[in-house]
Amino acid sequence: MDAAAWDEHYSTTELVWGAPPNATVVEQVFGLERRVPVGGYGAGEGRPELPRVLDLGCGEGRNALWLATHGWQVDAVDFSQTGIDKGRTVAARLSRSVRGRIRWVHGNVTDLDRAGITGPYELILVAFLHLPPEDRRILLLRAAGMLSPEGTLLVIGNDTLNLVEGYGGEQDPALTFTPADIIADLAAAEPAIRVQIADRVHRPTEDRDAIDALVVATRPAVEDPDAPRALEVPQPPALDMF
């Protein structure tokens, strides 16, 4: 889908994905907050310098808004102006201090230079952003390069296995991925990036569970040439789609 198609998609209902953030994102971010200085910024203090998060493909902003309410300074990027406008509308109902933590950026995630996105960030979120494999690889390597020391890259999306065993989500096999695909995408960034989690997550829906691919990677505080290489995760059996 192009930007115009997503604009049309987002204009058909109040909130396509609902208001609550993704549960797996919440779980992973709560773990980060034990070591990243989060919160404590009041109105009138301006945008805090830390902690910074980049939400790539933010859509209507459900994750960006939740992150801002938890003290993160958010750059929320999407190529759908309608999606961003809806995020701003929801943000308008929140406190001034929360609104001040979000910078909405109308831009294409495949051209972050034009969007003025340079980093660094303590967290980069790529949630349900389904790109062609080469575009995805380029974006993830760019994201890895924008992490601050000890920063985290969190990638979650519809797993390829979801097409046959799960429910809903992206239906184009070329745009889904597995944890192993993401590890392969990030291989060129080793050892400056280390995969900490590579797993499949079952997400309850109104029907059967959806199956998501989750990868969490971090940039070490000091690059270690002897650090172990990325996790090896077996690929699922080849899918016969025809």
PDB file of C-alpha atoms in Angstrom:
ATOM      1  CA  MET A   1       0.000   0.000   0.000  1.00  0.00           C
ATOM      2  CA  ASP A   2       1.238   3.502  -0.785  1.00  0.00           C
ATOM      3  CA  ALA A   3       0.696   6.618   1.327  1.00  0.00           C
ATOM      4  CA  ALA A   4      -2.576   7.498  -0.426  1.00  0.00           C
ATOM      5  CA  ALA A   5      -3.942   3.998   0.197  1.00  0.00           C
ATOM      6  CA  TRP A   6      -3.018   4.211   3.890  1.00  0.00           C
ATOM      7  CA  ASP A   7      -4.629   7.657   4.112  1.00  0.00           C
ATOM      8  CA  GLU A   8      -7.831   6.116   2.787  1.00  0.00           C
ATOM      9  CA  HIS A   9      -7.487   3.144   5.142  1.00  0.00           C
ATOM     10  CA  TYR A  10      -7.062   5.353   8.200  1.00  0.00           C
ATOM     11  CA  SER A  11      -9.962   7.602   7.189  1.00  0.00           C
ATOM     12  CA  THR A  12     -12.549   4.799   7.296  1.00  0.00           C
ATOM     13  CA  THR A  13     -12.833   4.467  11.066  1.00  0.00           C
ATOM     14  CA  GLU A  14     -11.895   6.282  14.256  1.00  0.00           C
ATOM     15  CA  LEU A  15      -8.835   4.195  15.150  1.00  0.00           C
ATOM     16  CA  VAL A  16      -7.964   1.270  12.894  1.00  0.00           C
ATOM     17  CA  TRP A  17      -5.686  -0.450  15.430  1.00  0.00           C
ATOM     18  CA  GLY A  18      -7.416   0.765  18.575  1.00  0.00           C
ATOM     19  CA  ALA A  19      -5.985   3.031  21.264  1.00  0.00           C
ATOM     20  CA  PRO A  20      -4.010   0.622  23.500  1.00  0.00           C
ATOM     21  CA  PRO A  21      -0.350  -0.034  22.632  1.00  0.00           C
ATOM     22  CA  ASN A  22       0.837  -3.427  21.473  1.00  0.00           C
ATOM     23  CA  ALA A  23       1.171  -5.701  24.505  1.00  0.00           C
ATOM     24  CA  THR A  24       4.579  -7.074  23.496  1.00  0.00           C
ATOM     25  CA  VAL A  25       5.941  -3.556  23.018  1.00  0.00           C
ATOM     26  CA  VAL A  26       4.719  -2.676  26.515  1.00  0.00           C
ATOM     27  CA  GLU A  27       6.341  -5.772  28.005  1.00  0.00           C
ATOM     28  CA  GLN A  28       9.691  -5.098  26.361  1.00  0.00           C
ATOM     29  CA  VAL A  29       9.715  -1.373  27.177  1.00  0.00           C
ATOM     30  CA  PHE A  30       8.931  -2.019  30.840  1.00  0.00           C
ATOM     31  CA  GLY A  31      12.082  -4.141  30.882  1.00  0.00           C
ATOM     32  CA  LEU A  32      14.093  -1.273  29.383  1.00  0.00           C
ATOM     33  CA  GLU A  33      12.801   1.211  31.922  1.00  0.00           C
ATOM     34  CA  ARG A  34      14.688  -0.589  34.662  1.00  0.00           C
ATOM     35  CA  ARG A  35      17.948   0.748  33.230  1.00  0.00           C
ATOM     36  CA  VAL A  36      16.983   3.782  31.113  1.00  0.00           C
ATOM     37  CA  PRO A  37      16.210   7.018  33.018  1.00  0.00           C
ATOM     38  CA  VAL A  38      12.549   7.546  32.162  1.00  0.00           C
ATOM     39  CA  GLY A  39      10.011  10.140  33.291  1.00  0.00           C
ATOM     40  CA  GLY A  40      10.195  12.988  35.738  1.00  0.00           C
ATOM     41  CA  TYR A  41       9.810  15.716  33.129  1.00  0.00           C
ATOM     42  CA  GLY A  42       7.205  18.358  33.867  1.00  0.00           C
ATOM     43  CA  ALA A  43       5.469  20.976  31.775  1.00  0.00           C
ATOM     44  CA  GLY A  44       7.552  24.066  31.166  1.00  0.00           C
ATOM     45  CA  GLU A  45      10.886  22.223  31.158  1.00  0.00           C
ATOM     46  CA  GLY A  46      10.942  21.878  27.379  1.00  0.00           C
ATOM     47  CA  ARG A  47      11.524  18.658  25.504  1.00  0.00           C
ATOM     48  CA  PRO A  48      13.867  16.499  27.585  1.00  0.00           C
ATOM     49  CA  GLU A  49      17.086  15.335  26.005  1.00  0.00           C
ATOM     50  CA  LEU A  50      16.656  11.749  27.184  1.00  0.00           C
ATOM     51  CA  PRO A  51      15.415   9.102  26.751  1.00  0.00           C
ATOM     52  CA  ARG A  52      14.730   9.266  23.021  1.00  0.00           C
ATOM     53  CA  VAL A  53      12.695   6.816  20.963  1.00  0.00           C
ATOM     54  CA  LEU A  54      12.103   6.608  17.223  1.00  0.00           C
ATOM     55  CA  ASP A  55       8.800   4.988  16.229  1.00  0.00           C
ATOM     56  CA  LEU A  56       9.119   3.990  12.571  1.00  0.00           C
ATOM     57  CA  GLY A  57       5.796   3.571  10.815  1.00  0.00           C
ATOM     58  CA  CYS A  58       3.881   4.951  13.783  1.00  0.00           C
ATOM     59  CA  GLY A  59       0.482   4.872  12.058  1.00  0.00           C
ATOM     60  CA  GLU A  60      -2.103   6.479  14.314  1.00  0.00           C
ATOM     61  CA  GLY A  61       0.416   6.673  17.129  1.00  0.00           C
ATOM     62  CA  ARG A  62      -0.867   4.117  19.630  1.00  0.00           C
ATOM     63  CA  ASN A  63       2.658   3.059  20.676  1.00  0.00           C
ATOM     64  CA  ALA A  64       4.093   6.584  20.395  1.00  0.00           C
ATOM     65  CA  LEU A  65       1.396   7.997  22.659  1.00  0.00           C
ATOM     66  CA  TRP A  66       1.930   5.296  25.265  1.00  0.00           C
ATOM     67  CA  LEU A  67       5.693   5.835  25.209  1.00  0.00           C
ATOM     68  CA  ALA A  68       5.228   9.592  25.678  1.00  0.00           C
ATOM     69  CA  THR A  69       2.982   9.043  28.692  1.00  0.00           C
ATOM     70  CA  HIS A  70       5.813   6.967  30.188  1.00  0.00           C
ATOM     71  CA  GLY A  71       8.403   9.706  29.878  1.00  0.00           C
ATOM     72  CA  TRP A  72       9.994   8.936  26.510  1.00  0.00           C
ATOM     73  CA  GLN A  73      10.764  11.695  24.019  1.00  0.00           C
ATOM     74  CA  VAL A  74       9.243  10.344  20.816  1.00  0.00           C
ATOM     75  CA  ASP A  75       9.932  10.973  17.146  1.00  0.00           C
ATOM     76  CA  ALA A  76       6.931   9.344  15.439  1.00  0.00           C
ATOM     77  CA  VAL A  77       7.341   8.875  11.677  1.00  0.00           C
ATOM     78  CA  ASP A  78       4.781   7.781   9.105  1.00  0.00           C
ATOM     79  CA  PHE A  79       4.043   8.517   5.460  1.00  0.00           C
ATOM     80  CA  SER A  80       0.288   8.698   6.079  1.00  0.00           C
ATOM     81  CA  GLN A  81      -0.718  12.257   6.929  1.00  0.00           C
ATOM     82  CA  THR A  82      -4.144  10.972   7.957  1.00  0.00           C
ATOM     83  CA  GLY A  83      -2.591   8.556  10.448  1.00  0.00           C
ATOM     84  CA  ILE A  84      -0.418  11.302  11.937  1.00  0.00           C
ATOM     85  CA  ASP A  85      -3.356  13.709  12.139  1.00  0.00           C
ATOM     86  CA  LYS A  86      -5.345  11.107  14.067  1.00  0.00           C
ATOM     87  CA  GLY A  87      -2.414  10.624  16.430  1.00  0.00           C
ATOM     88  CA  ARG A  88      -2.265  14.374  17.026  1.00  0.00           C
ATOM     89  CA  THR A  89      -6.007  14.402  17.735  1.00  0.00           C
ATOM     90  CA  VAL A  90      -5.615  11.767  20.433  1.00  0.00           C
ATOM     91  CA  ALA A  91      -2.567  13.564  21.838  1.00  0.00           C
ATOM     92  CA  ALA A  92      -4.588  16.758  22.139  1.00  0.00           C
ATOM     93  CA  ARG A  93      -6.629  15.071  24.869  1.00  0.00           C
ATOM     94  CA  LEU A  94      -3.505  14.417  26.943  1.00  0.00           C
ATOM     95  CA  SER A  95      -1.531  16.724  29.209  1.00  0.00           C
ATOM     96  CA  ARG A  96       0.740  19.417  27.798  1.00  0.00           C
ATOM     97  CA  SER A  97       3.807  17.648  29.167  1.00  0.00           C
ATOM     98  CA  VAL A  98       2.903  14.451  27.295  1.00  0.00           C
ATOM     99  CA  ARG A  99       2.092  16.297  24.056  1.00  0.00           C
ATOM    100  CA  GLY A 100       5.423  18.082  24.320  1.00  0.00           C
ATOM    101  CA  ARG A 101       7.294  14.774  24.249  1.00  0.00           C
ATOM    102  CA  ILE A 102       6.039  13.803  20.784  1.00  0.00           C
ATOM    103  CA  ARG A 103       7.363  15.122  17.500  1.00  0.00           C
ATOM    104  CA  TRP A 104       5.136  13.950  14.659  1.00  0.00           C
ATOM    105  CA  VAL A 105       7.058  13.544  11.398  1.00  0.00           C
ATOM    106  CA  HIS A 106       5.284  13.102   8.069  1.00  0.00           C
ATOM    107  CA  GLY A 107       7.866  11.242   6.042  1.00  0.00           C
ATOM    108  CA  ASN A 108       8.856   8.002   4.389  1.00  0.00           C
ATOM    109  CA  VAL A 109      10.800   5.593   6.596  1.00  0.00           C
ATOM    110  CA  THR A 110      12.850   4.566   3.553  1.00  0.00           C
ATOM    111  CA  ASP A 111      14.162   8.150   3.237  1.00  0.00           C
ATOM    112  CA  LEU A 112      14.956   9.199   6.796  1.00  0.00           C
ATOM    113  CA  ASP A 113      17.461  11.833   5.670  1.00  0.00           C
ATOM    114  CA  ARG A 114      14.720  13.776   3.922  1.00  0.00           C
ATOM    115  CA  ALA A 115      12.551  13.396   7.025  1.00  0.00           C
ATOM    116  CA  GLY A 116      15.344  14.904   9.142  1.00  0.00           C
ATOM    117  CA  ILE A 117      15.797  11.786  11.265  1.00  0.00           C
ATOM    118  CA  THR A 118      19.404  11.268  12.351  1.00  0.00           C
ATOM    119  CA  GLY A 119      19.444  10.010  15.956  1.00  0.00           C
ATOM    120  CA  PRO A 120      20.878   8.879  18.225  1.00  0.00           C
ATOM    121  CA  TYR A 121      18.076   7.088  20.067  1.00  0.00           C
ATOM    122  CA  GLU A 122      17.940   4.959  23.190  1.00  0.00           C
ATOM    123  CA  LEU A 123      15.114   2.940  21.604  1.00  0.00           C
ATOM    124  CA  ILE A 124      14.061   2.398  17.994  1.00  0.00           C
ATOM    125  CA  LEU A 125      10.710   0.701  17.467  1.00  0.00           C
ATOM    126  CA  VAL A 126       9.764  -1.035  14.226  1.00  0.00           C
ATOM    127  CA  ALA A 127       6.282  -2.392  14.921  1.00  0.00           C
ATOM    128  CA  PHE A 128       4.215  -4.030  12.190  1.00  0.00           C
ATOM    129  CA  LEU A 129       6.067  -2.195   9.451  1.00  0.00           C
ATOM    130  CA  HIS A 130       6.048  -4.627   6.544  1.00  0.00           C
ATOM    131  CA  LEU A 131       8.445  -3.671   3.760  1.00  0.00           C
ATOM    132  CA  PRO A 132       9.947  -5.590   0.838  1.00  0.00           C
ATOM    133  CA  PRO A 133      12.953  -7.576   2.123  1.00  0.00           C
ATOM    134  CA  GLU A 134      15.675  -5.339   0.675  1.00  0.00           C
ATOM    135  CA  ASP A 135      13.991  -2.155   1.931  1.00  0.00           C
ATOM    136  CA  ARG A 136      13.574  -3.792   5.337  1.00  0.00           C
ATOM    137  CA  ARG A 137      17.242  -4.782   5.499  1.00  0.00           C
ATOM    138  CA  ILE A 138      18.426  -1.287   4.576  1.00  0.00           C
ATOM    139  CA  LEU A 139      16.106   0.317   7.126  1.00  0.00           C
ATOM    140  CA  LEU A 140      17.138  -2.014   9.952  1.00  0.00           C
ATOM    141  CA  LEU A 141      20.828  -1.438   9.310  1.00  0.00           C
ATOM    142  CA  ARG A 142      20.200   2.307   9.285  1.00  0.00           C
ATOM    143  CA  ALA A 143      18.270   1.981  12.534  1.00  0.00           C
ATOM    144  CA  ALA A 144      21.080  -0.024  14.129  1.00  0.00           C
ATOM    145  CA  GLY A 145      23.476   2.768  13.211  1.00  0.00           C
ATOM    146  CA  MET A 146      21.288   5.367  14.947  1.00  0.00           C
ATOM    147  CA  LEU A 147      21.254   3.618  18.322  1.00  0.00           C
ATOM    148  CA  SER A 148      23.008   5.253  21.235  1.00  0.00           C
ATOM    149  CA  PRO A 149      25.426   3.085  23.259  1.00  0.00           C
ATOM    150  CA  GLU A 150      23.299   0.500  25.109  1.00  0.00           C
ATOM    151  CA  GLY A 151      20.376   1.493  22.880  1.00  0.00           C
ATOM    152  CA  THR A 152      17.744  -1.055  21.864  1.00  0.00           C
ATOM    153  CA  LEU A 153      16.188  -1.959  18.524  1.00  0.00           C
ATOM    154  CA  LEU A 154      12.789  -3.616  18.908  1.00  0.00           C
ATOM    155  CA  VAL A 155      11.303  -5.253  15.807  1.00  0.00           C
ATOM    156  CA  ILE A 156       7.895  -6.931  15.820  1.00  0.00           C
ATOM    157  CA  GLY A 157       5.581  -7.882  12.977  1.00  0.00           C
ATOM    158  CA  ASN A 158       3.480 -10.603  11.437  1.00  0.00           C
ATOM    159  CA  ASP A 159       5.512 -13.804  11.248  1.00  0.00           C
ATOM    160  CA  THR A 160       5.500 -15.779   7.997  1.00  0.00           C
ATOM    161  CA  LEU A 161       4.021 -18.686   9.960  1.00  0.00           C
ATOM    162  CA  ASN A 162       0.992 -16.494  10.675  1.00  0.00           C
ATOM    163  CA  LEU A 163      -0.123 -16.989   7.075  1.00  0.00           C
ATOM    164  CA  VAL A 164      -0.951 -20.654   7.657  1.00  0.00           C
ATOM    165  CA  GLU A 165      -1.270 -21.048  11.432  1.00  0.00           C
ATOM    166  CA  GLY A 166      -2.260 -17.612  12.691  1.00  0.00           C
ATOM    167  CA  TYR A 167      -4.916 -15.010  12.037  1.00  0.00           C
ATOM    168  CA  GLY A 168      -5.191 -11.705  10.200  1.00  0.00           C
ATOM    169  CA  GLY A 169      -2.308  -9.358   9.572  1.00  0.00           C
ATOM    170  CA  GLU A 170      -0.180  -8.949   6.461  1.00  0.00           C
ATOM    171  CA  GLN A 171      -1.203 -11.483   3.810  1.00  0.00           C
ATOM    172  CA  ASP A 172       1.558 -10.914   1.259  1.00  0.00           C
ATOM    173  CA  PRO A 173       4.197 -13.625   1.914  1.00  0.00           C
ATOM    174  CA  ALA A 174       6.902 -11.336   0.517  1.00  0.00           C
ATOM    175  CA  LEU A 175       6.248  -8.761   3.249  1.00  0.00           C
ATOM    176  CA  THR A 176       6.106 -11.041   6.284  1.00  0.00           C
ATOM    177  CA  PHE A 177       9.264 -12.193   8.060  1.00  0.00           C
ATOM    178  CA  THR A 178      10.657 -14.566  10.667  1.00  0.00           C
ATOM    179  CA  PRO A 179      13.061 -13.881  13.558  1.00  0.00           C
ATOM    180  CA  ALA A 180      15.781 -15.500  11.437  1.00  0.00           C
ATOM    181  CA  ASP A 181      15.096 -13.034   8.619  1.00  0.00           C
ATOM    182  CA  ILE A 182      15.651 -10.091  10.965  1.00  0.00           C
ATOM    183  CA  ILE A 183      18.861 -11.625  12.326  1.00  0.00           C
ATOM    184  CA  ALA A 184      20.105 -12.032   8.740  1.00  0.00           C
ATOM    185  CA  ASP A 185      19.186  -8.411   8.011  1.00  0.00           C
ATOM    186  CA  LEU A 186      21.265  -7.252  10.974  1.00  0.00           C
ATOM    187  CA  ALA A 187      24.261  -9.501  10.309  1.00  0.00           C
ATOM    188  CA  ALA A 188      26.190  -6.756   8.549  1.00  0.00           C
ATOM    189  CA  ALA A 189      25.986  -4.621  11.713  1.00  0.00           C
ATOM    190  CA  GLU A 190      27.760  -7.182  13.922  1.00  0.00           C
ATOM    191  CA  PRO A 191      29.443  -6.864  16.379  1.00  0.00           C
ATOM    192  CA  ALA A 192      28.080  -3.346  16.873  1.00  0.00           C
ATOM    193  CA  ILE A 193      24.632  -4.870  17.397  1.00  0.00           C
ATOM    194  CA  ARG A 194      23.794  -7.953  19.479  1.00  0.00           C
ATOM    195  CA  VAL A 195      20.556  -9.888  19.278  1.00  0.00           C
ATOM    196  CA  GLN A 196      19.152 -10.504  22.751  1.00  0.00           C
ATOM    197  CA  ILE A 197      15.744 -11.974  21.895  1.00  0.00           C
ATOM    198  CA  ALA A 198      14.569 -13.761  18.751  1.00  0.00           C
ATOM    199  CA  ASP A 199      11.248 -15.480  19.196  1.00  0.00           C
ATOM    200  CA  ARG A 200       7.705 -15.972  18.017  1.00  0.00           C
ATOM    201  CA  VAL A 201       4.914 -14.407  20.065  1.00  0.00           C
ATOM    202  CA  HIS A 202       1.298 -15.567  20.068  1.00  0.00           C
ATOM    203  CA  ARG A 203      -1.089 -12.604  20.224  1.00  0.00           C
ATOM    204  CA  PRO A 204      -4.765 -13.195  21.098  1.00  0.00           C
ATOM    205  CA  THR A 205      -7.310 -11.867  18.592  1.00  0.00           C
ATOM    206  CA  GLU A 206     -11.081 -12.107  18.204  1.00  0.00           C
ATOM    207  CA  ASP A 207     -10.480 -15.453  16.467  1.00  0.00           C
ATOM    208  CA  ARG A 208      -7.414 -17.657  16.971  1.00  0.00           C
ATOM    209  CA  ASP A 209      -4.005 -16.331  18.013  1.00  0.00           C
ATOM    210  CA  ALA A 210      -1.973 -14.267  15.596  1.00  0.00           C
ATOM    211  CA  ILE A 211       1.727 -15.174  15.384  1.00  0.00           C
ATOM    212  CA  ASP A 212       4.260 -12.361  15.508  1.00  0.00           C
ATOM    213  CA  ALA A 213       8.025 -12.374  14.990  1.00  0.00           C
ATOM    214  CA  LEU A 214       9.944 -10.540  17.719  1.00  0.00           C
ATOM    215  CA  VAL A 215      13.599  -9.518  17.689  1.00  0.00           C
ATOM    216  CA  VAL A 216      15.240  -7.321  20.314  1.00  0.00           C
ATOM    217  CA  ALA A 217      18.820  -6.216  19.683  1.00  0.00           C
ATOM    218  CA  THR A 218      21.114  -3.856  21.572  1.00  0.00           C
ATOM    219  CA  ARG A 219      24.191  -1.824  20.810  1.00  0.00           C
ATOM    220  CA  PRO A 220      26.945  -2.523  23.362  1.00  0.00           C
ATOM    221  CA  ALA A 221      28.272   0.361  25.432  1.00  0.00           C
ATOM    222  CA  VAL A 222      31.740  -0.516  24.133  1.00  0.00           C
ATOM    223  CA  GLU A 223      32.187  -2.559  21.001  1.00  0.00           C
ATOM    224  CA  ASP A 224      33.839  -5.896  21.773  1.00  0.00           C
ATOM    225  CA  PRO A 225      35.463  -7.700  18.802  1.00  0.00           C
ATOM    226  CA  ASP A 226      35.273 -10.973  20.740  1.00  0.00           C
ATOM    227  CA  ALA A 227      31.543 -10.662  21.453  1.00  0.00           C
ATOM    228  CA  PRO A 228      29.465 -13.665  20.376  1.00  0.00           C
ATOM    229  CA  ARG A 229      27.752 -13.373  17.020  1.00  0.00           C
ATOM    230  CA  ALA A 230      23.999 -13.059  16.610  1.00  0.00           C
ATOM    231  CA  LEU A 231      21.720 -15.865  17.659  1.00  0.00           C
ATOM    232  CA  GLU A 232      21.012 -18.548  15.107  1.00  0.00           C
ATOM    233  CA  VAL A 233      17.300 -19.164  14.799  1.00  0.00           C
ATOM    234  CA  PRO A 234      16.109 -21.919  12.476  1.00  0.00           C
ATOM    235  CA  GLN A 235      13.873 -20.894   9.593  1.00  0.00           C
ATOM    236  CA  PRO A 236      10.371 -22.403   9.505  1.00  0.00           C
ATOM    237  CA  PRO A 237       9.638 -24.991   6.807  1.00  0.00           C
ATOM    238  CA  ALA A 238       9.170 -23.536   3.347  1.00  0.00           C
ATOM    239  CA  LEU A 239       5.572 -22.564   2.700  1.00  0.00           C
ATOM    240  CA  ASP A 240       3.810 -23.775  -0.429  1.00  0.00           C
ATOM    241  CA  MET A 241       1.435 -20.893  -1.074  1.00  0.00           C
ATOM    242  CA  PHE A 242      -0.005 -22.303  -4.277  1.00  0.00           C
TER     243      PHE A 242
END
